[in-house]
Each structure stands twice: as C-alpha cells, then as structure tokens.
mmCIF file of C-alpha atoms and ligand atoms in Angstrom:
data_model
loop_
_atom_site.group_PDB
_atom_site.id
_atom_site.type_symbol
_atom_site.label_atom_id
_atom_site.label_comp_id
_atom_site.label_asym_id
_atom_site.label_seq_id
_atom_site.Cartn_x
_atom_site.Cartn_y
_atom_site.Cartn_z
ATOM 1 C CA MET A 1 119.540 91.084 104.858
ATOM 2 C CA LYS A 2 119.918 94.667 103.691
ATOM 3 C CA ILE A 3 117.902 95.588 100.764
ATOM 4 C CA ASP A 4 120.159 98.631 100.122
ATOM 5 C CA GLY A 5 122.729 97.523 97.517
ATOM 6 C CA SER A 6 121.271 94.135 96.948
ATOM 7 C CA VAL A 7 120.203 92.742 93.622
ATOM 8 C CA ALA A 8 116.706 91.531 93.517
ATOM 9 C CA LEU A 9 114.545 89.689 90.831
ATOM 10 C CA VAL A 10 110.734 89.800 91.017
ATOM 11 C CA THR A 11 108.517 87.578 89.022
ATOM 12 C CA GLY A 12 105.319 88.883 87.569
ATOM 13 C CA ALA A 13 106.743 92.493 87.805
ATOM 14 C CA ASN A 14 104.548 93.935 85.135
ATOM 15 C CA ARG A 15 101.482 94.624 87.258
ATOM 16 C CA GLY A 16 99.716 94.229 90.484
ATOM 17 C CA LEU A 17 101.743 93.195 93.589
ATOM 18 C CA GLY A 18 104.876 92.312 91.607
ATOM 19 C CA GLN A 19 105.059 95.922 90.255
ATOM 20 C CA ALA A 20 104.627 97.256 93.819
ATOM 21 C CA TYR A 21 107.334 94.849 95.109
ATOM 22 C CA ALA A 22 109.744 96.136 92.375
ATOM 23 C CA ARG A 23 108.978 99.727 93.092
ATOM 24 C CA GLU A 24 109.621 99.220 96.856
ATOM 25 C CA LEU A 25 112.889 97.507 96.237
ATOM 26 C CA VAL A 26 114.055 100.461 94.074
ATOM 27 C CA SER A 27 112.875 103.014 96.743
ATOM 28 C CA ARG A 28 114.960 100.939 99.404
ATOM 29 C CA GLY A 29 118.131 101.287 97.457
ATOM 30 C CA ALA A 30 118.423 97.938 95.696
ATOM 31 C CA ALA A 31 121.502 98.178 93.284
ATOM 32 C CA ARG A 32 119.518 96.416 90.637
ATOM 33 C CA VAL A 33 115.955 95.132 90.270
ATOM 34 C CA TYR A 34 115.242 92.571 87.506
ATOM 35 C CA GLY A 35 111.498 92.826 86.630
ATOM 36 C CA ALA A 36 110.567 89.428 85.264
ATOM 37 C CA ALA A 37 107.495 88.997 83.103
ATOM 38 C CA ARG A 38 106.046 86.892 80.269
ATOM 39 C CA ASP A 39 105.981 90.186 78.342
ATOM 40 C CA PRO A 40 109.060 92.060 79.314
ATOM 41 C CA ALA A 41 107.768 95.175 77.275
ATOM 42 C CA ALA A 42 104.952 95.484 79.954
ATOM 43 C CA VAL A 43 107.579 96.136 82.722
ATOM 44 C CA THR A 44 107.474 99.907 82.980
ATOM 45 C CA GLU A 45 108.567 100.746 86.412
ATOM 46 C CA PRO A 46 111.528 103.122 86.316
ATOM 47 C CA ARG A 47 114.905 101.841 87.265
ATOM 48 C CA VAL A 48 113.678 98.203 86.839
ATOM 49 C CA THR A 49 115.493 95.867 84.246
ATOM 50 C CA PRO A 50 112.934 93.916 82.325
ATOM 51 C CA ILE A 51 113.592 90.099 81.794
ATOM 52 C CA ALA A 52 111.492 87.840 79.682
ATOM 53 C CA LEU A 53 110.333 84.828 82.013
ATOM 54 C CA ASP A 54 107.396 82.339 81.994
ATOM 55 C CA ILE A 55 107.931 80.588 85.302
ATOM 56 C CA THR A 56 106.295 77.408 83.881
ATOM 57 C CA ASP A 57 109.089 77.111 81.284
ATOM 58 C CA PRO A 58 112.061 75.250 83.021
ATOM 59 C CA GLU A 59 114.520 76.063 80.110
ATOM 60 C CA ARG A 60 113.769 79.770 80.360
ATOM 61 C CA VAL A 61 113.950 79.657 84.143
ATOM 62 C CA ALA A 62 117.443 78.085 83.883
ATOM 63 C CA ARG A 63 118.621 80.688 81.212
ATOM 64 C CA VAL A 64 117.369 83.471 83.370
ATOM 65 C CA ALA A 65 119.106 82.153 86.506
ATOM 66 C CA ALA A 66 122.335 82.018 84.512
ATOM 67 C CA GLN A 67 121.833 85.461 83.072
ATOM 68 C CA CYS A 68 120.925 87.049 86.496
ATOM 69 C CA SER A 69 123.871 85.487 88.388
ATOM 70 C CA ASP A 70 124.145 88.556 90.787
ATOM 71 C CA VAL A 71 120.834 88.012 92.359
ATOM 72 C CA SER A 72 120.710 87.964 96.122
ATOM 73 C CA LEU A 73 117.046 88.425 96.686
ATOM 74 C CA LEU A 74 114.462 86.351 94.828
ATOM 75 C CA VAL A 75 110.836 87.284 94.935
ATOM 76 C CA ASN A 76 108.462 84.661 93.697
ATOM 77 C CA ASN A 77 105.350 86.760 93.138
ATOM 78 C CA ALA A 78 103.920 85.432 89.884
ATOM 79 C CA GLY A 79 100.733 83.448 90.329
ATOM 80 C CA VAL A 80 97.281 82.623 88.825
ATOM 81 C CA LEU A 81 93.846 82.371 90.288
ATOM 82 C CA LYS A 82 91.044 80.656 88.266
ATOM 83 C CA TYR A 83 88.183 80.620 90.828
ATOM 84 C CA SER A 84 87.611 76.984 90.365
ATOM 85 C CA THR A 85 85.836 74.358 92.627
ATOM 86 C CA PHE A 86 87.209 70.746 92.896
ATOM 87 C CA ILE A 87 83.920 68.990 91.987
ATOM 88 C CA ASN A 88 81.844 71.096 89.640
ATOM 89 C CA ALA A 89 84.795 72.526 87.456
ATOM 90 C CA PRO A 90 84.257 71.226 83.900
ATOM 91 C CA ASN A 91 87.684 69.607 83.716
ATOM 92 C CA LEU A 92 91.074 69.772 85.495
ATOM 93 C CA ASP A 93 92.495 72.601 83.386
ATOM 94 C CA ALA A 94 92.291 75.366 86.041
ATOM 95 C CA ALA A 95 93.583 73.095 88.759
ATOM 96 C CA ARG A 96 96.587 72.077 86.576
ATOM 97 C CA LEU A 97 97.319 75.609 85.520
ATOM 98 C CA GLU A 98 97.342 76.841 89.046
ATOM 99 C CA MET A 99 99.407 73.975 90.312
ATOM 100 C CA GLU A 100 101.853 74.374 87.328
ATOM 101 C CA THR A 101 102.251 78.055 88.014
ATOM 102 C CA ASN A 102 101.919 78.543 91.802
ATOM 103 C CA TYR A 103 103.515 75.336 92.959
ATOM 104 C CA PHE A 104 105.832 73.911 90.205
ATOM 105 C CA GLY A 105 106.736 77.401 88.770
ATOM 106 C CA THR A 106 107.851 78.598 92.234
ATOM 107 C CA LEU A 107 109.621 75.200 92.905
ATOM 108 C CA SER A 108 111.599 75.725 89.691
ATOM 109 C CA MET A 109 112.604 79.217 90.551
ATOM 110 C CA CYS A 110 113.768 78.111 93.964
ATOM 111 C CA ARG A 111 115.869 75.202 92.502
ATOM 112 C CA ALA A 112 117.347 77.380 89.817
ATOM 113 C CA PHE A 113 118.243 80.259 91.967
ATOM 114 C CA ALA A 114 119.412 78.352 95.120
ATOM 115 C CA PRO A 115 123.048 78.020 93.793
ATOM 116 C CA VAL A 116 123.024 81.638 92.689
ATOM 117 C CA LEU A 117 121.912 82.833 96.066
ATOM 118 C CA ALA A 118 124.574 80.659 97.700
ATOM 119 C CA ALA A 119 127.391 82.284 95.536
ATOM 120 C CA ASN A 120 126.096 85.625 96.546
ATOM 121 C CA GLY A 121 126.296 85.029 100.339
ATOM 122 C CA GLY A 122 123.058 83.302 101.049
ATOM 123 C CA GLY A 123 120.470 86.126 100.374
ATOM 124 C CA ALA A 124 116.749 85.486 100.602
ATOM 125 C CA ILE A 125 113.820 83.987 98.857
ATOM 126 C CA VAL A 126 110.377 85.475 99.374
ATOM 127 C CA ASN A 127 107.420 83.262 98.251
ATOM 128 C CA MET A 128 104.136 84.885 97.763
ATOM 129 C CA LEU A 129 101.444 82.579 99.268
ATOM 130 C CA SER A 130 97.882 83.326 100.547
ATOM 131 C CA ILE A 131 95.529 83.020 103.345
ATOM 132 C CA THR A 132 94.190 80.055 101.314
ATOM 133 C CA SER A 133 97.345 78.131 102.075
ATOM 134 C CA PHE A 134 95.803 77.712 105.548
ATOM 135 C CA TYR A 135 92.182 76.497 104.639
ATOM 136 C CA THR A 136 90.023 75.632 101.683
ATOM 137 C CA ASN A 137 87.433 77.819 100.256
ATOM 138 C CA PRO A 138 85.236 76.269 97.612
ATOM 139 C CA PHE A 139 85.177 79.630 95.595
ATOM 140 C CA ASN A 140 88.876 79.202 94.942
ATOM 141 C CA ALA A 141 89.407 75.639 95.989
ATOM 142 C CA SER A 142 92.099 74.349 93.386
ATOM 143 C CA TYR A 143 93.923 77.651 93.809
ATOM 144 C CA GLY A 144 93.896 77.095 97.588
ATOM 145 C CA ALA A 145 95.520 73.514 96.938
ATOM 146 C CA SER A 146 98.253 75.108 94.974
ATOM 147 C CA LYS A 147 99.006 77.744 97.575
ATOM 148 C CA ALA A 148 98.858 75.034 100.336
ATOM 149 C CA ALA A 149 101.500 73.063 98.256
ATOM 150 C CA ALA A 150 103.555 76.178 97.889
ATOM 151 C CA TRP A 151 103.382 76.725 101.587
ATOM 152 C CA SER A 152 104.768 73.242 102.250
ATOM 153 C CA LEU A 153 107.330 73.904 99.487
ATOM 154 C CA THR A 154 108.379 77.067 101.316
ATOM 155 C CA ASN A 155 108.874 75.509 104.617
ATOM 156 C CA GLY A 156 110.966 72.716 102.986
ATOM 157 C CA VAL A 157 113.188 75.015 100.940
ATOM 158 C CA ARG A 158 113.801 76.975 104.247
ATOM 159 C CA LEU A 159 114.971 73.638 105.866
ATOM 160 C CA GLU A 160 117.056 72.718 102.859
ATOM 161 C CA LEU A 161 118.664 76.114 102.338
ATOM 162 C CA HIS A 162 119.463 76.795 105.928
ATOM 163 C CA HIS A 163 123.106 75.480 105.623
ATOM 164 C CA GLN A 164 123.877 78.080 102.958
ATOM 165 C CA GLY A 165 122.350 80.994 105.058
ATOM 166 C CA THR A 166 119.422 81.716 102.646
ATOM 167 C CA LEU A 167 116.441 83.396 104.536
ATOM 168 C CA VAL A 168 113.065 81.888 103.155
ATOM 169 C CA VAL A 169 110.083 84.188 103.864
ATOM 170 C CA ALA A 170 106.483 82.914 103.503
ATOM 171 C CA VAL A 171 103.919 85.733 102.730
ATOM 172 C CA HIS A 172 100.305 85.017 103.480
ATOM 173 C CA ALA A 173 97.619 87.525 102.651
ATOM 174 C CA GLY A 174 93.825 87.859 102.160
ATOM 175 C CA PHE A 175 92.517 90.031 99.317
ATOM 176 C CA ILE A 176 94.973 92.562 97.792
ATOM 177 C CA ASP A 177 93.755 95.369 95.502
ATOM 178 C CA THR A 178 95.011 94.091 92.168
ATOM 179 C CA ASP A 179 93.456 92.637 88.912
ATOM 180 C CA MET A 180 93.400 89.207 90.710
ATOM 181 C CA ALA A 181 90.795 90.348 93.252
ATOM 182 C CA ALA A 182 89.044 92.873 90.941
ATOM 183 C CA LEU A 183 85.651 90.956 91.048
ATOM 184 C CA VAL A 184 85.853 90.671 94.847
ATOM 185 C CA ASN A 185 83.718 93.041 96.823
ATOM 186 C CA ALA A 186 85.478 92.717 100.288
ATOM 187 C CA PRO A 187 88.107 94.741 102.191
ATOM 188 C CA LYS A 188 91.450 94.614 100.442
ATOM 189 C CA ASP A 189 95.045 95.477 101.400
ATOM 190 C CA SER A 190 96.988 97.791 99.096
ATOM 191 C CA PRO A 191 99.896 96.164 97.246
ATOM 192 C CA GLU A 192 102.066 98.982 98.736
ATOM 193 C CA SER A 193 101.288 97.867 102.250
ATOM 194 C CA VAL A 194 102.109 94.244 101.591
ATOM 195 C CA ALA A 195 105.387 95.190 99.951
ATOM 196 C CA LYS A 196 106.436 97.384 102.789
ATOM 197 C CA GLN A 197 105.646 94.583 105.297
ATOM 198 C CA VAL A 198 107.472 92.013 103.224
ATOM 199 C CA PHE A 199 110.797 93.982 102.862
ATOM 200 C CA ASP A 200 110.630 94.977 106.490
ATOM 201 C CA ALA A 201 110.489 91.224 107.347
ATOM 202 C CA VAL A 202 113.460 90.479 104.834
ATOM 203 C CA GLU A 203 115.455 93.113 106.587
ATOM 204 C CA ALA A 204 114.631 91.939 110.015
ATOM 205 C CA GLY A 205 115.337 88.337 109.087
ATOM 206 C CA GLN A 206 111.574 87.055 109.808
ATOM 207 C CA VAL A 207 110.415 84.019 108.142
ATOM 208 C CA GLU A 208 106.728 84.721 107.915
ATOM 209 C CA VAL A 209 104.516 87.692 107.083
ATOM 210 C CA LEU A 210 100.902 87.652 107.813
ATOM 211 C CA ALA A 211 99.819 90.714 106.081
ATOM 212 C CA ASP A 212 96.415 91.506 107.397
ATOM 213 C CA GLU A 213 94.179 90.921 110.429
ATOM 214 C CA ARG A 214 92.047 88.246 108.817
ATOM 215 C CA THR A 215 95.174 86.285 107.812
ATOM 216 C CA ARG A 216 96.584 86.507 111.385
ATOM 217 C CA THR A 217 93.275 85.337 112.889
ATOM 218 C CA VAL A 218 92.946 82.393 110.523
ATOM 219 C CA LYS A 219 96.604 81.358 111.314
ATOM 220 C CA ALA A 220 95.933 81.585 114.946
ATOM 221 C CA GLN A 221 92.789 79.401 114.729
ATOM 222 C CA LEU A 222 94.351 76.607 112.737
ATOM 223 C CA SER A 223 94.490 74.153 115.663
ATOM 224 C CA ARG A 224 90.676 74.537 115.991
ATOM 225 C CA ASP A 225 89.956 74.872 112.215
ATOM 226 C CA HIS A 226 87.011 72.574 112.205
ATOM 227 C CA GLU A 227 85.336 74.587 114.917
ATOM 228 C CA LEU A 228 86.295 78.057 114.031
ATOM 229 C CA ILE A 229 87.341 78.277 110.441
ATOM 230 C CA TYR A 230 85.230 75.855 108.439
ATOM 231 C CA PRO A 231 81.614 76.268 109.873
ATOM 232 C CA PRO A 232 81.237 79.960 108.464
ATOM 233 C CA VAL A 233 82.905 78.930 105.184
ATOM 234 C CA GLN A 234 80.377 76.057 104.943
ATOM 235 C CA GLU A 235 77.381 78.254 105.747
ATOM 236 C CA PHE A 236 78.394 80.637 103.005
ATOM 237 C CA TRP A 237 79.001 77.993 100.494
ATOM 238 C CA ASP A 238 75.700 76.256 101.238
ATOM 239 C CA ALA A 239 73.766 79.561 100.900
ATOM 240 C CA ALA A 240 75.587 80.180 97.510
ATOM 241 C CA VAL A 241 74.646 76.641 96.345
ATOM 242 C CA ALA A 242 70.968 77.255 97.425
ATOM 243 C CA GLY A 243 71.009 80.514 95.579
ATOM 244 C CA THR A 244 70.330 82.560 98.816
ATOM 245 C CA GLY A 245 73.829 83.780 99.337
HETATM 246 N N1 NAP B 301 95.272 89.798 94.842
HETATM 247 C C1 NAP B 301 95.127 89.040 95.897
HETATM 248 O O1 NAP B 301 93.953 89.114 96.430
HETATM 249 C C2 NAP B 301 96.098 88.113 96.395
HETATM 250 C C3 NAP B 301 95.996 87.682 97.602
HETATM 251 C C4 NAP B 301 96.898 86.788 98.195
HETATM 252 C C5 NAP B 301 98.025 86.318 97.402
HETATM 253 N N2 NAP B 301 98.099 86.903 96.210
HETATM 254 C C6 NAP B 301 99.187 86.402 95.303
HETATM 255 O O2 NAP B 301 99.991 87.497 94.970
HETATM 256 C C7 NAP B 301 100.696 87.237 93.742
HETATM 257 C C8 NAP B 301 100.619 88.405 92.861
HETATM 258 O O3 NAP B 301 99.140 88.411 92.473
HETATM 259 P P1 NAP B 301 98.476 89.879 91.968
HETATM 260 O O4 NAP B 301 97.374 90.031 92.974
HETATM 261 O O5 NAP B 301 99.486 90.935 91.675
HETATM 262 O O6 NAP B 301 97.843 89.297 90.763
HETATM 263 P P2 NAP B 301 97.791 89.742 89.172
HETATM 264 O O7 NAP B 301 97.388 91.235 89.263
HETATM 265 O O8 NAP B 301 96.698 88.897 88.560
HETATM 266 O O9 NAP B 301 99.176 89.531 88.743
HETATM 267 C C9 NAP B 301 99.629 88.154 88.529
HETATM 268 C C10 NAP B 301 101.156 88.308 87.937
HETATM 269 O O10 NAP B 301 101.605 87.000 87.785
HETATM 270 C C11 NAP B 301 102.050 86.954 86.493
HETATM 271 N N3 NAP B 301 102.123 85.496 85.998
HETATM 272 C C12 NAP B 301 101.058 84.707 85.905
HETATM 273 N N4 NAP B 301 101.518 83.499 85.432
HETATM 274 C C13 NAP B 301 102.815 83.645 85.073
HETATM 275 C C14 NAP B 301 103.722 82.736 84.467
HETATM 276 N N5 NAP B 301 103.517 81.500 84.189
HETATM 277 N N6 NAP B 301 105.058 83.312 84.359
HETATM 278 C C15 NAP B 301 105.338 84.524 84.866
HETATM 279 N N7 NAP B 301 104.433 85.365 85.342
HETATM 280 C C16 NAP B 301 103.217 84.887 85.424
HETATM 281 C C17 NAP B 301 101.127 87.788 85.640
HETATM 282 O O11 NAP B 301 101.707 88.067 84.323
HETATM 283 P P3 NAP B 301 100.885 88.348 83.045
HETATM 284 O O12 NAP B 301 100.563 89.799 83.152
HETATM 285 O O13 NAP B 301 101.742 87.890 81.899
HETATM 286 O O14 NAP B 301 99.559 87.479 83.251
HETATM 287 C C18 NAP B 301 101.183 89.028 86.558
HETATM 288 O O15 NAP B 301 102.208 89.773 86.416
HETATM 289 C C19 NAP B 301 100.105 85.925 93.300
HETATM 290 O O16 NAP B 301 101.069 84.891 93.700
HETATM 291 C C20 NAP B 301 98.788 85.866 93.951
HETATM 292 O O17 NAP B 301 98.404 84.459 94.051
HETATM 293 C C21 NAP B 301 97.175 87.709 95.494
#
C-alpha cells in the first residue's frame, strides 16, 4: 500500500520506536497520523494527532476504533519488557503484564480495527514483534513467550484477513536504541532504521521485516535451533548463574 495519503494509527507513539514510526509516516506523506498513548499529552511529534489509548483496556480500544474510523494502516508498536525469568521470578506478575500487553493488547487492536481496515480498502497492520519470538532467552523469558504468541497471532491474523486484502506485516528485531534496551550493552539498531525498513516493506507488500543481521541469522537457523541457537544461550546463562558471566 502507499503511505502517501494514508491514515495511520501508531500505538505507544509517545516515545521510542513508536515516535520514530509516527515521524516516518509524517515524512512519507501520510494524510493523518494518530499517535496513541496512555498519556496523550506526551505525544509531542509535530503533525501527529494525540489519542488516549491503553491497549489493555478493551472498552477504550473499541472507542478508539470507532473514533478513528478513517485508519488504513495500524501499527501495533506498544509493548513491555520486564526482564523476567520463568522459574525464579518472584510471581507471575511480569509474565501476565507482558502477555496482557504484547499479546492480548495487540490481539484486541487487530480485532477492533479489522472492520475499519476492511471499510477503508484493506490497508495494512504492522505488528512489532522481536527476535525473541524465535527463541527463548532466560534473561527475558516471559517477554519472549509473549512475543512468540504475538508472532503466532500475526500469522493467524494474516490468514484470517487475506479475504479483505489486508497486508499483515511481522517485524522482528534485536536490540533497538530506546528506553526498553537502555540497560543493554550490545549493538543496537536505531529506531529510525527500523521505521524506514518497516514502511519500505509496507509499500512493497512484504509480510516480514527482519531488521538486523542477528535477527536474519537466527531466523535462518530455526530448523537447527538446538544445534545452533540454544548452545551459546545456555553457555551464557550458565555462566551468569555461576557468577562468572
Ligand atoms: N527496544 C528494543 O530493543 C526492542 C527490540 C525488539 C522489539 N521491540 C519492541 O518494539 C516496541 C516498542 O518498544 P520501544 O523499544 O520503543 O520501547 P519503550 O521505549 O519502552 O516504549 C514502549 C512504548 O509502549 C507503550 N506502552 C506500553 N504498554 C502500553 C499499554 N498498555 N498501552 C499503550 N501503550 C503502552 C509505552 O507507553 P508509556 O510511555 O505509557 O509507558 C511506550 O510508548 C515494543 O513492542 C517492543 O517490545 C523493542
């Protein structure tokens, strides 16, 4: 689809990657960009229309879908990462919050906007996933589970919305230079680079974006994950547990 002249809605548009998505959409000539955020006053990007939205609140999601009935491009960017393990986390709070936001919140948005997109000619949905959709890392284990669920959701939504001509794009990335990865000392993509790749893919009708070399390598290794992906992850984790990492 063409971004020029389209009407887009970006969740989590107040900072990080969501802000870069909103800015890139404006620069590509989107006729209107709704910047959805829990605190709409924090959406400061010029020419972006702030909208109050917590994606875990289904009533609010439904109201926003009714209010923004001109949307043809939905960017499900909002997400949370609590850096929580499966076994030693003190309780299930982090796992539940990540699943509630990254999976159920994204699912709610897809369901609410599917008829809106159909009414506007099909359009597109972009779901912001992760390299952790592909494999588990104990450092962010429950986040990975939520992103794996969101990957499955994305593939299913693509199948279910094919008949109405909606392009559904899965975006997988390693670390991106935002607040979410602020504590990480590793190479990071810029949010601007991810945003450019994503909207190039939308305009080209591509269903998947693998935003960096590591993400492309991991996806290519999936059929041999227990030989190629998990052994170094195990080694790193064992060293961390032993206090030598
Ligand atoms: N940074 C990375 O390394 C990385 C890598 C791969 C994928 N991702 C994914 O990229 C997306 C954007 O992350 P980011 O790096 O920009 O992180 P970020 O800087 O932490 O921003 C997260 C955004 O999501 C919003 N959000 C969280 N829960 C929400 C909710 N219930 N309703 C509405 N908005 C909510 C936040 O709003 P508040 O300001 O109100 O908290 C914020 O705008 C996420 O889906 C993340 O999982 C990030």
